[in-house]
Amino acid sequence: TGRKKLHTAPVGQVFRLRPFHVLVATGGGYAGYRKYEDYKLEQLEKRGIEVPVKLASEWEVALYKSVPTRLLSRAWGRLNQVELPTWLRKPVYSLYIWTFGVNMKEAAVEDLHHYRNLSEFFRRKLKPQARPVCCLHSVISPSDGKILNFGQVKNCEVEQVKGVTYSLESFLGPRICTDELHFSQAPAANSFQHQLVTKEGNELYHCVIYLAPGDYHCFHSPTDWRVSHRRHFPGSLMSVNPGVARWIKELFCHNERVVLTGDWKHGFFSLTAVGATNVGSIHIYFDQDLHTNSPCYSKGSFNDFSFVSNNNKEGIPMRKGEHLGEFNLGSTIVLIFEAPKDFKFHLKAGQKIRFGEALGSL
């Protein structure tokens, strides 16, 4: 009849599953299950019921890390750059505003048609008067977010949430050359924590701030200090919401992060921007050489960059409240700094905080 023949592959070949597909499907399904578990934990917390800590096993962490979050985050970043038709902008942004409780009255530009793509909307600027910077306290919140934990660093361990810790040295990496930072000249046998303390009688403090998707995504300088060094750790891009932070020990050490270190009037000071799922892009305004979420990286590697040079002995001076950087969606800021023993935090774990509000003072 002149009809073309249809050639079909064997049924077994059609339904052949490749290892990559199995990993993606299994890992994605498990990630969805974890999201459901996180939702249940949030409901219990709202009812005032204390949730016991249950850490993930090694195989659970490996399964979660099998999800190609870095690839998905790069794809999400490209999607965010696609310019939306004018007629579609208001419905899309309105859905996001309703889902995450965004307050557009604080935005410098309230007109939703102004934002050409999702990336511009995520990185929207605020009206100058929306976030007054507290002048009475020495350290302010660098961003909007939720306080996960704060306090003194003890035994070289830092709490990411109550009862779940990570190693200070694993998080910050090896000591930086003392020519760039005024680290203590303590013997090598001393703990890493004591090597960071430069002045007698001081202690090391930390504060962890989680930025939700609906929060203002820029972050600012928390105090007057100078940035001497940047260390970039490529890594995973697992979720950093409080439920996952309670579940995976050393979550912040697994994830991609940018560590800015320097000093303030009381000694050592550092601010670390931690990446997360769909937040592979971390931008530091004064660091044009920084490129995060690169397709090629070696596990456990890091790269250093010094802002101190023959022409610039002081590094990058930052004033309290000055623009420092931004995320693409929301993530975590970790402050680790040295201060006298009478430094006091003005916080409660779990409280919501806004950029410019007081974290603590002497």
Coordinates of C-alpha atoms in Angstrom, one line a residue:
T1 CA 0.0 0.0 0.0
G2 CA 3.1 2.3 0.1
R3 CA 2.7 3.0 3.8
K4 CA 5.9 3.4 5.9
K5 CA 6.7 0.7 8.5
L6 CA 6.8 1.7 12.1
H7 CA 9.9 0.2 13.8
T8 CA 9.6 -0.1 17.6
A9 CA 12.3 -0.9 20.1
P10 CA 11.9 -3.9 22.4
V11 CA 9.8 -3.3 25.5
G12 CA 12.8 -4.0 27.8
Q13 CA 14.9 -1.4 26.0
V14 CA 12.2 1.3 26.2
F15 CA 11.8 0.9 29.9
R16 CA 15.5 0.5 30.7
L17 CA 16.4 2.8 33.6
R18 CA 19.8 4.3 33.8
P19 CA 21.6 4.8 37.2
F20 CA 21.4 8.6 36.9
H21 CA 17.7 8.5 36.4
V22 CA 17.3 6.2 39.4
L23 CA 19.3 8.6 41.6
V24 CA 17.4 11.6 40.5
A25 CA 14.0 10.0 40.9
T26 CA 14.9 8.5 44.3
G27 CA 16.7 11.5 45.6
G28 CA 14.0 13.8 44.4
G29 CA 11.3 11.7 46.0
Y30 CA 13.2 11.6 49.3
A31 CA 13.7 15.4 49.2
G32 CA 9.9 15.7 48.8
Y33 CA 9.4 13.4 51.8
R34 CA 11.8 15.6 53.8
K35 CA 9.9 18.7 52.9
Y36 CA 6.7 17.1 54.2
E37 CA 8.6 16.2 57.4
D38 CA 9.8 19.7 57.8
Y39 CA 6.2 21.0 57.4
K40 CA 5.1 18.7 60.3
L41 CA 8.0 20.0 62.5
E42 CA 7.0 23.6 61.8
Q43 CA 3.4 22.9 62.9
L44 CA 4.6 21.3 66.1
E45 CA 6.9 24.3 66.8
K46 CA 4.0 26.7 66.3
R47 CA 2.0 24.7 69.0
G48 CA 5.0 25.1 71.4
I49 CA 5.9 21.4 71.3
E50 CA 9.7 20.8 71.6
V51 CA 10.9 18.6 68.8
P52 CA 13.7 16.1 69.6
V53 CA 16.8 16.2 67.5
K54 CA 17.0 13.4 65.0
L55 CA 20.2 13.5 62.8
A56 CA 20.4 12.1 59.3
S57 CA 22.5 9.0 58.8
E58 CA 25.4 8.9 56.3
W59 CA 23.3 7.2 53.7
E60 CA 20.5 9.7 54.0
V61 CA 22.9 12.6 53.5
A62 CA 24.5 10.8 50.5
L63 CA 21.0 10.2 49.0
Y64 CA 20.1 13.8 49.5
K65 CA 23.4 14.9 47.9
S66 CA 22.7 12.7 44.9
V67 CA 20.0 15.2 43.8
P68 CA 21.7 17.4 41.2
T69 CA 20.9 20.6 43.1
R70 CA 23.8 22.5 41.5
L71 CA 22.5 21.8 38.0
L72 CA 19.0 22.6 39.1
S73 CA 20.2 25.8 40.7
R74 CA 22.0 26.9 37.5
A75 CA 18.8 26.1 35.5
W76 CA 16.7 28.1 38.0
G77 CA 19.2 31.0 37.6
R78 CA 18.8 31.0 33.8
L79 CA 15.0 30.8 34.1
N80 CA 15.1 33.8 36.4
Q81 CA 16.9 35.8 33.7
V82 CA 14.1 35.2 31.1
E83 CA 12.2 38.4 30.5
L84 CA 8.5 38.1 31.2
P85 CA 5.9 39.7 29.0
T86 CA 4.4 42.8 30.6
W87 CA 1.0 41.2 30.9
L88 CA 2.4 38.2 32.7
R89 CA 4.5 40.0 35.3
K90 CA 1.7 41.0 37.8
P91 CA 0.1 37.5 38.0
V92 CA 3.5 35.8 38.5
Y93 CA 4.8 38.2 41.1
S94 CA 1.5 38.4 42.8
L95 CA 1.5 34.6 43.3
Y96 CA 5.0 34.8 44.8
I97 CA 4.0 37.7 47.0
W98 CA 0.9 35.8 48.3
T99 CA 2.9 32.5 48.8
F100 CA 5.8 34.0 50.8
G101 CA 4.2 37.0 52.4
V102 CA 6.3 39.7 50.6
N103 CA 5.7 43.3 51.8
M104 CA 5.9 45.3 48.6
K105 CA 5.1 48.5 50.4
E106 CA 8.7 48.5 51.5
A107 CA 10.1 48.1 48.0
A108 CA 11.8 51.1 46.3
V109 CA 9.6 50.3 43.2
E110 CA 6.2 49.0 44.1
D111 CA 5.0 48.7 40.5
L112 CA 5.3 45.0 39.6
H113 CA 5.5 45.8 35.9
H114 CA 8.8 47.4 36.5
Y115 CA 10.6 44.1 37.2
R116 CA 11.5 42.5 33.8
N117 CA 12.3 39.0 35.3
L118 CA 12.2 37.0 38.5
S119 CA 15.8 37.8 39.2
E120 CA 15.2 41.6 39.3
F121 CA 12.2 41.0 41.5
F122 CA 14.1 38.8 44.0
R123 CA 16.9 41.4 44.2
R124 CA 14.5 44.4 44.6
K125 CA 15.8 47.3 46.7
L126 CA 14.0 48.8 49.6
K127 CA 13.0 52.4 50.3
P128 CA 15.7 54.2 52.3
Q129 CA 13.5 54.7 55.3
A130 CA 12.3 51.1 55.4
R131 CA 15.3 49.8 57.3
P132 CA 16.7 52.4 59.7
V133 CA 20.2 51.4 60.9
C134 CA 20.5 51.2 64.7
C135 CA 23.3 53.6 65.9
L136 CA 23.2 52.6 69.6
H137 CA 24.5 49.1 69.2
S138 CA 27.9 47.9 67.9
V139 CA 26.6 45.0 65.8
I140 CA 23.4 45.1 63.7
S141 CA 21.6 42.4 61.7
P142 CA 23.1 42.3 58.1
S143 CA 19.9 41.1 56.6
D144 CA 16.2 40.2 57.1
G145 CA 15.6 36.7 58.4
K146 CA 15.1 34.4 61.3
I147 CA 17.6 33.9 64.2
L148 CA 18.5 30.2 64.2
N149 CA 21.2 30.4 66.9
F150 CA 23.6 32.7 68.7
G151 CA 26.1 32.8 71.6
Q152 CA 29.6 32.0 72.5
V153 CA 31.7 29.5 70.4
K154 CA 32.6 26.6 72.7
N155 CA 35.0 23.7 72.1
C156 CA 35.6 24.7 68.5
E157 CA 32.0 23.8 67.7
V158 CA 29.3 26.1 66.5
E159 CA 25.5 25.5 66.7
Q160 CA 23.6 25.8 63.4
V161 CA 20.4 25.2 65.3
K162 CA 19.8 24.1 68.9
G163 CA 21.6 20.8 69.6
V164 CA 23.1 20.4 66.1
T165 CA 26.7 21.6 65.6
Y166 CA 29.5 21.9 63.0
S167 CA 33.2 22.3 63.3
L168 CA 34.5 25.8 63.3
E169 CA 37.7 24.9 61.4
S170 CA 35.8 22.9 58.8
F171 CA 33.5 25.9 58.3
L172 CA 36.1 28.6 58.0
G173 CA 38.9 26.5 56.6
P174 CA 42.6 26.5 57.6
R175 CA 44.2 29.6 59.1
I176 CA 45.0 32.5 56.8
C177 CA 48.5 33.9 56.6
T178 CA 49.1 36.3 59.6
D179 CA 50.5 38.9 57.2
E180 CA 46.9 39.5 56.0
L181 CA 45.0 39.0 59.2
H182 CA 46.1 39.8 62.7
F183 CA 45.6 36.2 64.1
S184 CA 46.9 35.4 67.5
Q185 CA 50.5 34.1 67.5
A186 CA 49.5 31.2 69.8
P187 CA 51.4 27.9 69.5
A188 CA 50.1 25.5 66.9
A189 CA 49.0 23.1 69.6
N190 CA 46.3 25.5 70.7
S191 CA 42.8 25.0 69.4
F192 CA 41.7 26.7 66.2
Q193 CA 39.2 28.7 68.2
H194 CA 41.9 30.2 70.5
Q195 CA 44.1 31.0 67.5
L196 CA 41.3 33.3 66.1
V197 CA 41.2 35.3 69.3
T198 CA 43.7 38.2 69.1
K199 CA 43.2 40.0 72.4
E200 CA 43.5 38.7 75.9
G201 CA 40.2 38.5 77.7
N202 CA 38.1 38.3 74.5
E203 CA 35.7 35.5 73.5
L204 CA 34.5 34.2 70.1
Y205 CA 30.8 34.7 69.3
H206 CA 28.5 33.5 66.5
C207 CA 25.1 34.3 65.1
V208 CA 23.2 32.4 62.4
I209 CA 20.4 34.2 60.4
Y210 CA 18.2 32.3 57.9
L211 CA 16.8 34.2 55.0
A212 CA 13.4 32.8 53.8
P213 CA 12.4 33.2 50.1
G214 CA 10.1 36.1 51.0
D215 CA 12.7 38.1 52.8
Y216 CA 14.7 41.0 51.4
H217 CA 17.6 39.3 49.6
C218 CA 20.5 41.8 50.0
F219 CA 22.8 41.8 52.9
H220 CA 24.8 44.6 54.5
S221 CA 27.8 45.2 56.7
P222 CA 26.9 44.4 60.3
T223 CA 29.5 46.8 61.8
D224 CA 32.4 49.0 61.0
W225 CA 35.2 46.7 59.9
R226 CA 37.7 46.0 57.1
V227 CA 37.6 42.9 54.9
S228 CA 41.1 41.5 54.3
H229 CA 40.4 38.1 52.7
R230 CA 37.8 36.1 50.8
R231 CA 37.6 32.3 50.8
H232 CA 35.2 30.5 48.4
F233 CA 34.2 26.9 49.1
P234 CA 32.4 25.2 46.2
G235 CA 30.1 22.5 47.4
S236 CA 26.6 21.1 47.6
L237 CA 23.5 23.3 47.4
M238 CA 21.2 21.6 49.9
S239 CA 18.3 23.4 51.5
V240 CA 19.2 25.4 54.6
N241 CA 15.8 25.9 56.1
P242 CA 15.5 25.2 59.8
G243 CA 14.1 21.7 59.4
V244 CA 17.0 20.6 57.3
A245 CA 19.5 22.4 59.5
R246 CA 18.1 20.4 62.4
W247 CA 18.4 17.1 60.4
I248 CA 21.9 17.3 58.8
K249 CA 24.9 17.8 61.0
E250 CA 27.5 20.2 59.5
L251 CA 25.1 21.2 56.8
F252 CA 26.8 24.6 56.4
C253 CA 30.2 22.8 55.9
H254 CA 28.7 20.7 53.0
N255 CA 27.2 23.7 51.2
E256 CA 28.8 26.2 48.9
R257 CA 29.8 29.4 50.8
V258 CA 31.8 32.6 50.7
V259 CA 33.8 33.5 53.8
L260 CA 34.8 37.1 54.3
T261 CA 37.3 37.6 57.0
G262 CA 38.9 40.7 58.5
D263 CA 39.0 42.7 61.7
W264 CA 37.0 45.3 63.7
K265 CA 37.9 47.3 66.7
H266 CA 37.7 44.3 69.0
G267 CA 39.7 41.9 66.8
F268 CA 38.7 39.1 64.4
F269 CA 35.5 39.4 62.4
S270 CA 34.0 37.3 59.7
L271 CA 30.8 37.1 57.7
T272 CA 29.9 34.0 55.7
A273 CA 27.2 33.8 53.0
V274 CA 26.0 30.2 52.7
G275 CA 24.4 29.0 49.4
A276 CA 21.4 26.7 49.2
T277 CA 19.1 25.1 46.7
N278 CA 18.3 27.6 43.9
V279 CA 20.8 30.0 45.6
G280 CA 24.0 29.1 43.9
S281 CA 24.5 32.7 43.0
I282 CA 26.2 34.7 45.8
H283 CA 27.3 38.2 44.7
I284 CA 29.7 40.4 46.7
Y285 CA 29.6 43.9 45.3
F286 CA 33.3 44.8 45.7
D287 CA 34.5 41.3 44.5
Q288 CA 34.2 41.1 40.7
D289 CA 36.5 38.0 40.6
L290 CA 34.0 35.8 42.6
H291 CA 32.0 33.3 40.5
T292 CA 29.9 30.8 42.4
N293 CA 28.1 27.6 41.4
S294 CA 30.6 26.8 38.7
P295 CA 30.0 23.5 36.8
C296 CA 33.5 22.4 37.5
Y297 CA 34.8 22.1 41.0
S298 CA 36.7 19.6 43.2
K299 CA 35.0 18.2 46.3
G300 CA 36.5 19.7 49.4
S301 CA 38.4 22.4 47.5
F302 CA 38.5 26.1 48.2
N303 CA 40.1 29.2 46.7
D304 CA 41.5 32.3 48.4
F305 CA 41.7 35.9 47.4
S306 CA 43.4 38.7 49.3
F307 CA 42.1 42.3 49.3
V308 CA 45.4 43.4 50.9
S309 CA 48.1 44.3 48.4
N310 CA 51.1 46.6 48.0
N311 CA 48.8 49.3 46.8
N312 CA 46.1 48.6 49.4
K313 CA 47.4 47.8 52.9
E314 CA 44.0 48.3 54.6
G315 CA 41.8 45.9 52.6
I316 CA 38.2 46.9 52.0
P317 CA 36.8 49.2 54.6
M318 CA 33.0 48.7 55.3
R319 CA 30.7 51.0 57.3
K320 CA 27.9 49.7 59.4
G321 CA 24.8 49.2 57.2
E322 CA 26.7 49.6 53.9
H323 CA 25.6 47.3 51.0
L324 CA 27.8 44.2 50.9
G325 CA 26.2 41.6 48.7
E326 CA 23.1 39.7 47.7
F327 CA 21.6 36.2 47.2
N328 CA 19.3 35.2 44.3
L329 CA 16.5 33.7 46.5
G330 CA 17.3 33.3 50.2
S331 CA 19.8 31.5 52.3
T332 CA 21.9 31.9 55.5
I333 CA 24.3 34.4 56.9
V334 CA 26.8 33.3 59.6
L335 CA 28.7 35.8 61.7
I336 CA 31.7 34.7 63.7
F337 CA 33.6 37.4 65.6
E338 CA 35.8 38.2 68.5
A339 CA 34.5 40.5 71.3
P340 CA 35.1 41.3 75.0
K341 CA 33.5 39.0 77.6
D342 CA 30.8 41.6 78.4
F343 CA 29.4 41.5 74.9
K344 CA 25.6 40.8 75.0
F345 CA 23.2 39.6 72.4
H346 CA 19.8 41.2 72.3
L347 CA 18.1 38.3 70.7
K348 CA 15.9 35.2 71.1
A349 CA 16.3 32.0 69.1
G350 CA 13.6 31.8 66.5
Q351 CA 12.7 35.5 66.4
K352 CA 12.3 37.4 63.1
I353 CA 14.7 40.2 62.6
R354 CA 15.2 42.9 60.0
F355 CA 18.3 44.4 58.5
G356 CA 19.5 47.3 60.7
E357 CA 18.1 46.0 64.0
A358 CA 20.4 45.4 66.9
L359 CA 22.1 42.0 67.3
G360 CA 24.2 42.9 70.3
S361 CA 26.5 45.4 72.0
L362 CA 29.0 45.9 74.8

